[in-house]
Every structure is written in C-alpha cells, then in structure tokens.
Short mmCIF file of C-alpha atoms in Angstrom, two decimals:
data_model
loop_
_atom_site.label_atom_id
_atom_site.label_comp_id
_atom_site.label_asym_id
_atom_site.label_seq_id
_atom_site.Cartn_x
_atom_site.Cartn_y
_atom_site.Cartn_z
CA UNK C 29 0.05 -0.01 -0.02
CA UNK C 30 2.66 2.68 0.84
CA UNK C 31 4.37 2.13 -2.50
CA UNK C 32 1.07 2.40 -4.48
CA UNK C 33 0.47 5.57 -2.52
CA UNK C 34 3.77 7.01 -3.20
CA UNK C 35 3.55 6.36 -6.90
CA UNK C 36 0.06 7.89 -7.09
CA UNK C 37 1.13 11.00 -5.33
CA UNK C 38 4.16 11.36 -7.59
CA UNK C 39 1.94 11.04 -10.66
CA UNK C 40 -0.76 13.29 -9.27
CA UNK C 41 0.94 15.80 -6.78
CA UNK C 42 -2.11 18.21 -6.74
CA UNK C 43 -4.48 15.50 -5.37
CA UNK C 44 -5.17 15.59 -1.65
CA UNK C 45 -5.28 11.96 -0.49
CA UNK C 46 -6.38 11.48 3.10
CA UNK C 47 -5.40 8.03 4.66
CA UNK C 48 -6.92 7.01 8.03
CA UNK C 49 -6.59 3.86 10.02
CA UNK C 50 -10.01 2.59 11.34
CA UNK C 51 -11.26 -0.58 12.76
CA UNK C 52 -12.86 -2.94 10.07
CA UNK C 53 -16.35 -2.25 11.08
CA UNK C 54 -15.85 1.44 10.87
CA UNK C 55 -14.32 1.19 7.40
CA UNK C 56 -17.53 -0.61 6.15
CA UNK C 57 -19.81 1.91 7.80
CA UNK C 58 -17.78 4.94 6.41
CA UNK C 59 -18.21 3.42 2.96
CA UNK C 60 -21.92 2.86 3.44
CA UNK C 61 -22.46 6.37 4.80
CA UNK C 62 -20.45 7.92 1.90
CA UNK C 63 -17.82 9.40 4.37
CA UNK C 64 -14.95 7.94 2.26
CA UNK C 65 -14.57 7.12 -1.40
CA UNK C 66 -12.73 3.77 -0.81
CA UNK C 67 -11.88 1.37 2.09
CA UNK C 68 -9.16 -1.30 2.22
CA UNK C 69 -9.97 -4.13 4.52
CA UNK C 70 -8.55 -7.58 5.36
CA UNK C 71 -10.83 -10.57 4.82
CA UNK C 72 -13.43 -8.54 2.82
CA UNK C 73 -16.98 -9.65 3.08
CA UNK C 74 -19.97 -8.93 0.87
CA UNK C 75 -22.31 -6.29 2.23
CA UNK C 76 -25.51 -4.75 0.82
CA UNK C 77 -24.74 -1.58 -1.17
CA UNK C 78 -20.92 -2.29 -1.37
CA UNK C 79 -18.65 -3.60 -4.10
CA UNK C 80 -15.58 -5.61 -3.02
CA UNK C 81 -12.49 -5.55 -5.52
CA UNK C 82 -9.91 -8.17 -4.41
CA UNK C 83 -6.28 -7.11 -4.15
CA UNK C 84 -3.21 -9.37 -3.71
CA UNK C 85 -3.50 -11.22 -0.42
CA UNK C 86 -0.99 -10.58 2.38
CA UNK C 87 1.25 -13.51 3.49
CA UNK C 88 1.15 -13.90 7.21
CA UNK C 89 4.32 -14.89 8.98
CA UNK C 90 5.56 -15.57 12.43
CA UNK C 91 7.02 -12.32 14.19
CA UNK C 92 9.46 -13.06 16.98
CA UNK C 93 11.95 -11.01 19.03
CA UNK C 94 15.56 -11.94 17.86
CA UNK C 95 16.48 -13.67 21.05
CA UNK C 96 13.40 -15.96 21.10
CA UNK C 97 14.25 -19.74 20.95
CA UNK C 98 11.96 -20.19 17.92
CA UNK C 99 13.85 -17.47 16.08
CA UNK C 100 16.81 -19.82 15.83
CA UNK C 101 14.74 -22.35 13.94
CA UNK C 102 14.51 -22.12 10.12
CA UNK C 103 11.38 -24.16 9.72
CA UNK C 104 8.35 -23.54 11.89
CA UNK C 105 4.70 -24.74 11.91
CA UNK C 106 1.76 -23.36 13.72
CA UNK C 107 2.01 -26.40 16.04
CA UNK C 108 5.44 -25.01 17.21
CA UNK C 109 3.45 -22.19 18.90
CA UNK C 110 1.78 -24.52 21.39
CA UNK C 111 2.15 -23.04 24.81
CA UNK C 112 3.72 -19.72 23.60
CA UNK C 113 2.87 -16.25 24.88
CA UNK C 114 1.06 -14.56 22.01
CA UNK C 115 0.38 -10.94 21.15
CA UNK C 116 -2.96 -11.02 19.23
CA UNK C 117 -5.32 -8.72 17.45
CA UNK C 118 -8.44 -7.83 19.36
CA UNK C 119 -10.98 -10.68 19.28
CA UNK C 120 -13.58 -8.88 16.82
CA UNK C 121 -10.85 -8.25 14.27
CA UNK C 122 -11.26 -10.60 11.23
CA UNK C 123 -7.47 -11.35 11.05
CA UNK C 124 -7.67 -12.54 14.67
CA UNK C 125 -10.51 -14.99 13.75
CA UNK C 126 -8.51 -16.27 10.80
CA UNK C 127 -5.43 -16.85 12.99
CA UNK C 128 -7.37 -18.39 15.74
CA UNK C 129 -8.95 -20.93 13.37
CA UNK C 130 -5.59 -21.86 11.99
CA UNK C 131 -4.17 -22.38 15.52
CA UNK C 132 -7.01 -24.52 16.54
CA UNK C 133 -6.62 -26.57 13.36
CA UNK C 134 -2.98 -27.06 13.98
CA UNK C 135 -3.72 -28.03 17.55
CA UNK C 136 -1.78 -25.20 19.05
CA UNK C 137 -3.03 -23.57 22.20
CA UNK C 138 -1.32 -20.22 22.83
CA UNK C 139 -1.35 -17.95 25.96
CA UNK C 140 -2.73 -14.58 25.01
CA UNK C 141 -0.41 -12.09 26.62
CA UNK C 142 -2.13 -9.05 24.89
CA UNK C 143 -4.89 -8.16 22.62
CA UNK C 144 -4.45 -5.10 20.57
CA UNK C 145 -6.22 -3.31 17.62
CA UNK C 146 -3.33 -2.50 15.28
CA UNK C 147 -0.19 -3.99 13.74
CA UNK C 148 2.31 -1.27 14.92
CA UNK C 149 1.37 -1.82 18.60
CA UNK C 150 1.65 -5.49 18.20
CA UNK C 151 5.17 -5.18 16.57
CA UNK C 152 6.28 -2.96 19.35
CA UNK C 153 5.02 -5.52 21.97
CA UNK C 154 6.91 -8.38 20.22
CA UNK C 155 10.01 -6.31 20.06
CA UNK C 156 9.70 -5.83 23.80
CA UNK C 157 9.57 -9.55 24.30
CA UNK C 158 6.01 -9.77 25.50
CA UNK C 159 5.18 -12.59 23.12
CA UNK C 160 5.22 -13.79 19.57
CA UNK C 161 2.70 -12.90 16.93
CA UNK C 162 1.46 -13.66 13.39
CA UNK C 163 1.50 -10.54 11.17
CA UNK C 164 1.68 -9.69 7.46
CA UNK C 165 5.19 -10.10 6.05
CA UNK C 166 5.01 -6.74 4.29
CA UNK C 167 4.38 -4.87 7.55
CA UNK C 168 7.59 -6.38 9.05
CA UNK C 169 10.16 -5.22 6.43
CA UNK C 170 11.58 -2.25 8.35
CA UNK C 171 11.88 -4.25 11.66
CA UNK C 172 13.48 -7.24 9.90
CA UNK C 173 16.04 -4.91 8.12
CA UNK C 174 16.83 -3.21 11.52
CA UNK C 175 17.02 -6.66 13.22
CA UNK C 176 14.53 -5.73 15.85
CA UNK C 177 12.19 -8.49 14.76
CA UNK C 178 12.55 -11.90 13.09
CA UNK C 179 10.05 -13.06 10.50
CA UNK C 180 9.63 -16.69 9.89
CA UNK C 181 7.46 -18.34 7.09
CA UNK C 182 5.31 -21.22 8.44
CA UNK C 183 6.10 -24.45 6.85
CA UNK C 184 3.53 -25.97 4.51
CA UNK C 185 1.15 -23.97 2.62
CA UNK C 186 1.49 -20.20 2.56
CA UNK C 187 -0.65 -18.56 5.16
CA UNK C 188 -2.61 -15.93 3.26
CA UNK C 189 -4.95 -13.24 4.35
CA UNK C 190 -7.32 -11.80 1.58
CA UNK C 191 -7.38 -7.95 1.15
CA UNK C 192 -9.87 -5.99 -0.79
CA UNK C 193 -10.98 -2.52 -1.71
CA UNK C 194 -14.59 -1.64 -0.83
CA UNK C 195 -16.67 1.07 -2.11
CA UNK C 196 -20.34 2.19 -2.22
CA UNK C 197 -22.03 0.51 -5.24
CA UNK C 198 -24.16 3.59 -6.37
CA UNK C 199 -21.61 6.28 -5.59
CA UNK C 200 -19.92 7.76 -8.64
CA UNK C 201 -16.16 8.07 -7.92
CA UNK C 202 -14.35 11.25 -8.61
CA UNK C 203 -11.65 11.29 -11.24
CA UNK C 204 -9.02 11.34 -8.54
CA UNK C 205 -10.61 8.37 -6.74
CA UNK C 206 -11.09 6.48 -9.98
CA UNK C 207 -7.29 6.94 -10.84
CA UNK C 208 -6.25 5.86 -7.27
CA UNK C 209 -8.45 2.80 -7.44
CA UNK C 210 -6.98 1.96 -10.97
CA UNK C 211 -3.43 2.27 -9.65
CA UNK C 212 -4.20 0.22 -6.64
CA UNK C 213 -5.75 -2.64 -8.61
CA UNK C 214 -2.98 -2.42 -11.29
CA UNK C 215 -0.11 -2.47 -8.69
CA UNK C 216 -1.70 -4.58 -5.96
CA UNK C 217 -4.26 -6.63 -8.05
CA UNK C 218 -5.42 -9.93 -7.04
CA UNK C 219 -3.12 -12.89 -7.97
CA UNK C 220 -4.86 -16.26 -8.04
CA UNK C 221 -3.40 -18.24 -5.04
CA UNK C 222 -4.78 -20.87 -2.76
CA UNK C 223 -5.86 -19.49 0.64
CA UNK C 224 -4.74 -21.33 3.84
#
C-alpha cells in the first residue's frame, strides 16, 4: 500500500489523499455512509450496497523477538506455537479470527499475553519480548532490516490473508478516486493463489 500511495502522489501531486486507520467495522460503515470514497480491509465480506474488489493477499508470517528460541529455527509450523505467549489482534478483528482458526486446526494452544487493535502496537510488543505474533510479512520489512524482529514463514502452505478494496455500489467516484483505484488494482491486483 505505501508504494502504491507514493507512486500515485508522484503522478498526481495536486490530489489531496487522506489516509486513515480505522477498525474494520468502521471502514465498512464509512463506505456505506459515503464518508470515504474507498476502504481497504482484510478478509473482505460482501455487504449490501458495497462492491468488493480483491487485491493481492498478504502473506502472514511468525513475528519473533531476535532472542526468542523459535527465532533460531529455520522451519516452523503453527503447532510449534503451542504454549507460547502470543500478542494477538483484538477478538473482533477478522484477522484474529483467521489466526485463531488456523491455530485450532494445528492443535496449538497459545497464551494470549495481549490483545491489541493494530499492527504497529503488536510489533512494538513483540520487540519488547511480551510474546510472539502472526503478522503480514510486508508490515515487518523495516523491523527485519533493523534486526529488531525476526520473521519466519510457516512451513507447509502459505498462510494468506485476503485483502480487498470496498466502495459504495451506487456512488460515482471522482476522477481522482477512480485514478487511485485503478493504480491500486494495477499495482496490488489480485493474483490467483490458494488460501490457507
């Protein structure tokens, strides 16, 4: 998303783009109410009056503090998380529900150390050694380069989180919003992949 935003602003410097973080239910409501042109959500669901355009899914990976014993292993499965302290998303966030299902399926019972509503706070908590987490690989690039976090792929199938753009079905997009949507779907468009 940041790269698509940068390239759009470079191509259209006069356009005023406002980007806000909101909880998933608030993003849907803002689109329904017409408060925003577009919303981007994880695990998009069909809702009356809204259109969903799929984007490339996020790969979810294990995020660990560098000194953690699991950080030394090259190959990890969800079952390896059994008994670990875990920094999770809040229970009502769709990504949390996806991760909880995957952990149950793998037979892993984690100890929820913290439940938070955004990726940045989760990353800081994992860096502080409060637990491990499962987060989008793309969100960990800066910390992995700085060596404040270790990201490990989970063995087996890729663990993917669907992402989509939502917008009001009957609302005519402004030329700027249309151009931004076109750039998003061109740069981050859906690639057919199996979902975990």
